[in-house]
C-alpha positions as a LaTeX table, in Angstrom:
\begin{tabular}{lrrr}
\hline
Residue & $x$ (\AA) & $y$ (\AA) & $z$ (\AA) \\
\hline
Unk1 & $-123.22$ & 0.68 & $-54.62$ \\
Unk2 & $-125.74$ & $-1.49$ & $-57.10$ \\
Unk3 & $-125.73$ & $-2.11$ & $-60.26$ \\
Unk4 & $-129.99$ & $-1.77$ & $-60.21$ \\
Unk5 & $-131.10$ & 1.99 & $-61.83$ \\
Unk6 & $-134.02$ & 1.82 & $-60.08$ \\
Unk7 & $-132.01$ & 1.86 & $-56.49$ \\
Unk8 & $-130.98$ & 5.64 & $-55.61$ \\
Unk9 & $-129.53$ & 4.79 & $-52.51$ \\
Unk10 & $-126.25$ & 6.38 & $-51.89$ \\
Unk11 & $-124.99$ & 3.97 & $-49.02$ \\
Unk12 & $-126.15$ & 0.94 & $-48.06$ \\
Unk13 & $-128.43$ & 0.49 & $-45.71$ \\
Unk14 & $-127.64$ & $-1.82$ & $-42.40$ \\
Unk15 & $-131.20$ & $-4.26$ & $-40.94$ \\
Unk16 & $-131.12$ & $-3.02$ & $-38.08$ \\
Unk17 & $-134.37$ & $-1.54$ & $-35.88$ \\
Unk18 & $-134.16$ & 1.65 & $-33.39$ \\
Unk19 & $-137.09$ & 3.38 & $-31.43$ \\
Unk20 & $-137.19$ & 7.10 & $-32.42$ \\
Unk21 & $-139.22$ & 10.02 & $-32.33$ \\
Unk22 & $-140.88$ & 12.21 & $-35.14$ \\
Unk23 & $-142.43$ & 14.84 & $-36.14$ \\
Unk24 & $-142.83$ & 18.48 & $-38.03$ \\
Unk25 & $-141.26$ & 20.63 & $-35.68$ \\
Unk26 & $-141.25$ & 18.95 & $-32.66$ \\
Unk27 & $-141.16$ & 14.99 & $-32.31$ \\
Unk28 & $-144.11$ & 13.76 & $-31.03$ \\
Unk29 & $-145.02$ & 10.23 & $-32.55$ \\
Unk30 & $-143.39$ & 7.46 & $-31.99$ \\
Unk31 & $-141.91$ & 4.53 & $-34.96$ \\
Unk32 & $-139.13$ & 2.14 & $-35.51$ \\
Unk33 & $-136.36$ & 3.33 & $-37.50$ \\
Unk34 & $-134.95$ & 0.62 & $-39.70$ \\
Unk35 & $-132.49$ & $-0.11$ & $-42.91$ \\
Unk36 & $-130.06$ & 2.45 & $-41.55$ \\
Unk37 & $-127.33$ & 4.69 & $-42.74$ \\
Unk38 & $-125.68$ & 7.36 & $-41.78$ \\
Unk39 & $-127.60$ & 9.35 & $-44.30$ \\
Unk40 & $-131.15$ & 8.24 & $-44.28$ \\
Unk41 & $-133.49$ & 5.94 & $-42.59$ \\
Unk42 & $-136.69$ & 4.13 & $-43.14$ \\
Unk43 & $-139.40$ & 5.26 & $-40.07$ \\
Unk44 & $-141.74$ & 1.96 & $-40.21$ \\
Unk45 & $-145.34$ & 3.44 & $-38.97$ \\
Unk46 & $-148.50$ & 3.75 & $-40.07$ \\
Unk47 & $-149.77$ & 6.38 & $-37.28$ \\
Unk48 & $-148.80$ & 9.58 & $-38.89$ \\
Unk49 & $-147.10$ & 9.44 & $-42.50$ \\
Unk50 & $-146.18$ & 12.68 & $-43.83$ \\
Unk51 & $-146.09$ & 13.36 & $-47.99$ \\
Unk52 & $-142.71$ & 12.78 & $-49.95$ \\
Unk53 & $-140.82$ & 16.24 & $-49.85$ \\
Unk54 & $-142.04$ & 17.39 & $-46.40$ \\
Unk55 & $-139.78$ & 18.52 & $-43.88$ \\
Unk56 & $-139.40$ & 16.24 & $-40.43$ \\
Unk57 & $-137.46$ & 15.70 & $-37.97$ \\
Unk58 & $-136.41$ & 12.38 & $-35.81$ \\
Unk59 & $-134.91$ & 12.30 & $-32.43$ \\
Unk60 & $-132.74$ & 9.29 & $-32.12$ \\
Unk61 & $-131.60$ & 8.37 & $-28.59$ \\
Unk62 & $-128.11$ & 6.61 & $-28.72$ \\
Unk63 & $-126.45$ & 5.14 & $-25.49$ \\
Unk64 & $-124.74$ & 8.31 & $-24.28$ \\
Unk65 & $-127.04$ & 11.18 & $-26.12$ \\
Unk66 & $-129.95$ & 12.09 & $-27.75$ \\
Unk67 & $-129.82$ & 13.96 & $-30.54$ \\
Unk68 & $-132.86$ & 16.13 & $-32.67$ \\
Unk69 & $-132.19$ & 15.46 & $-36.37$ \\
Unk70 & $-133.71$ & 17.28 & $-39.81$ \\
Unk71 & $-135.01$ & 15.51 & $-42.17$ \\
Unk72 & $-137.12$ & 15.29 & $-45.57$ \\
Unk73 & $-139.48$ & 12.52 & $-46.79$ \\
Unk74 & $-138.31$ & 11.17 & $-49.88$ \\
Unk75 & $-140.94$ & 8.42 & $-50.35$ \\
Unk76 & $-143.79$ & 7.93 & $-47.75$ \\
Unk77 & $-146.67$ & 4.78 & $-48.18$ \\
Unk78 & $-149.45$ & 4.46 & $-45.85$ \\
Unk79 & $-151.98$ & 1.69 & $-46.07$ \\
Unk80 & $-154.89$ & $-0.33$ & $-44.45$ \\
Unk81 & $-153.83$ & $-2.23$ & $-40.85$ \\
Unk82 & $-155.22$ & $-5.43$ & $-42.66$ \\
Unk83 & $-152.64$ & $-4.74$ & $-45.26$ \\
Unk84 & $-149.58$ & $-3.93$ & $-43.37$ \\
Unk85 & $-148.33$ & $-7.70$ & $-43.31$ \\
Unk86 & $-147.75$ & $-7.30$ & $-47.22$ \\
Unk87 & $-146.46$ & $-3.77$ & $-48.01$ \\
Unk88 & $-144.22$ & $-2.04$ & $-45.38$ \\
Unk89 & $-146.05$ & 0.99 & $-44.02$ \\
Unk90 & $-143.88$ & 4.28 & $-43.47$ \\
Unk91 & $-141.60$ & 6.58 & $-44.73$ \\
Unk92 & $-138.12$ & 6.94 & $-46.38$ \\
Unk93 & $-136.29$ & 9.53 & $-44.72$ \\
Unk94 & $-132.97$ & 11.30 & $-45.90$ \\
Unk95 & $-131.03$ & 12.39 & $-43.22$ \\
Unk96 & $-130.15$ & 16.71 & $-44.11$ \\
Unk97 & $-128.87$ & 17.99 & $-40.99$ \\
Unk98 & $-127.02$ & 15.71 & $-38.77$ \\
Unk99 & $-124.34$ & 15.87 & $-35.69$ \\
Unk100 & $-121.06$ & 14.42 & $-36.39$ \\
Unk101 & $-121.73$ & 12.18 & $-32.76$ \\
Unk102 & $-125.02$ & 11.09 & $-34.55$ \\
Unk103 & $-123.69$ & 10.15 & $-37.71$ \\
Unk104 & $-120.77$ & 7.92 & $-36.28$ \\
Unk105 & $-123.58$ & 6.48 & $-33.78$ \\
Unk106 & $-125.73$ & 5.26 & $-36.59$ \\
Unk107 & $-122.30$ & 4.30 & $-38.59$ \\
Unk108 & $-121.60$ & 1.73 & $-35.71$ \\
Unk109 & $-124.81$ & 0.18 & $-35.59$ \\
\hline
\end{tabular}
């Protein structure tokens, strides 16, 4: 995909922003997924950021479906509200068990 080393990404990402659900087991906090692929996401929020390597999962809503995806943290940053407007507050998410109707949903966006 890039020439950089220091870029692991697999696909590339597309800009655009989604309103999703997340959580442990169940999802129950809300954040805006963004820089999507059909592998992994990036859940901008700085209510409830979970440590790199934890399980989660995300319930995406798409126009016809909603579907309850698993997930692991692969790099998670939380930091002061006055900071937020220079470092991106969230968590990396890769994507480990996915529908098929999910993954062509987020493919399209």
């Amino acid at each position: 995909m890039s020439a950089d080393p220091k870029n692991k990404r697999r696909e590339a990402r597309k800009f655009k922003r989604i309103f999703v659900r997340y959580g442990h087991k169940l999802p129950r906090h809300k954040a805006v997924a963004q820089q999507i692929s059909a592998s992994g996401l990036f859940l901008a929020t700085n209510e409830i950021v979970y440590a790199n390597d934890s399980p989660i999962v995300v319930e995406i809503t798409g126009p016809a479906e909603t579907w309850l995806v698993a997930g692991i943290v692969r790099y998670a940053i939380k930091v002061h509200p006055n900071l937020a407007r220079f470092t991106k507050p969230g968590m990396g998410v890769e994507l480990t068990l996915i529908p098929d109707a999910c993954c062509e949903y987020l493919a399209s966006l």
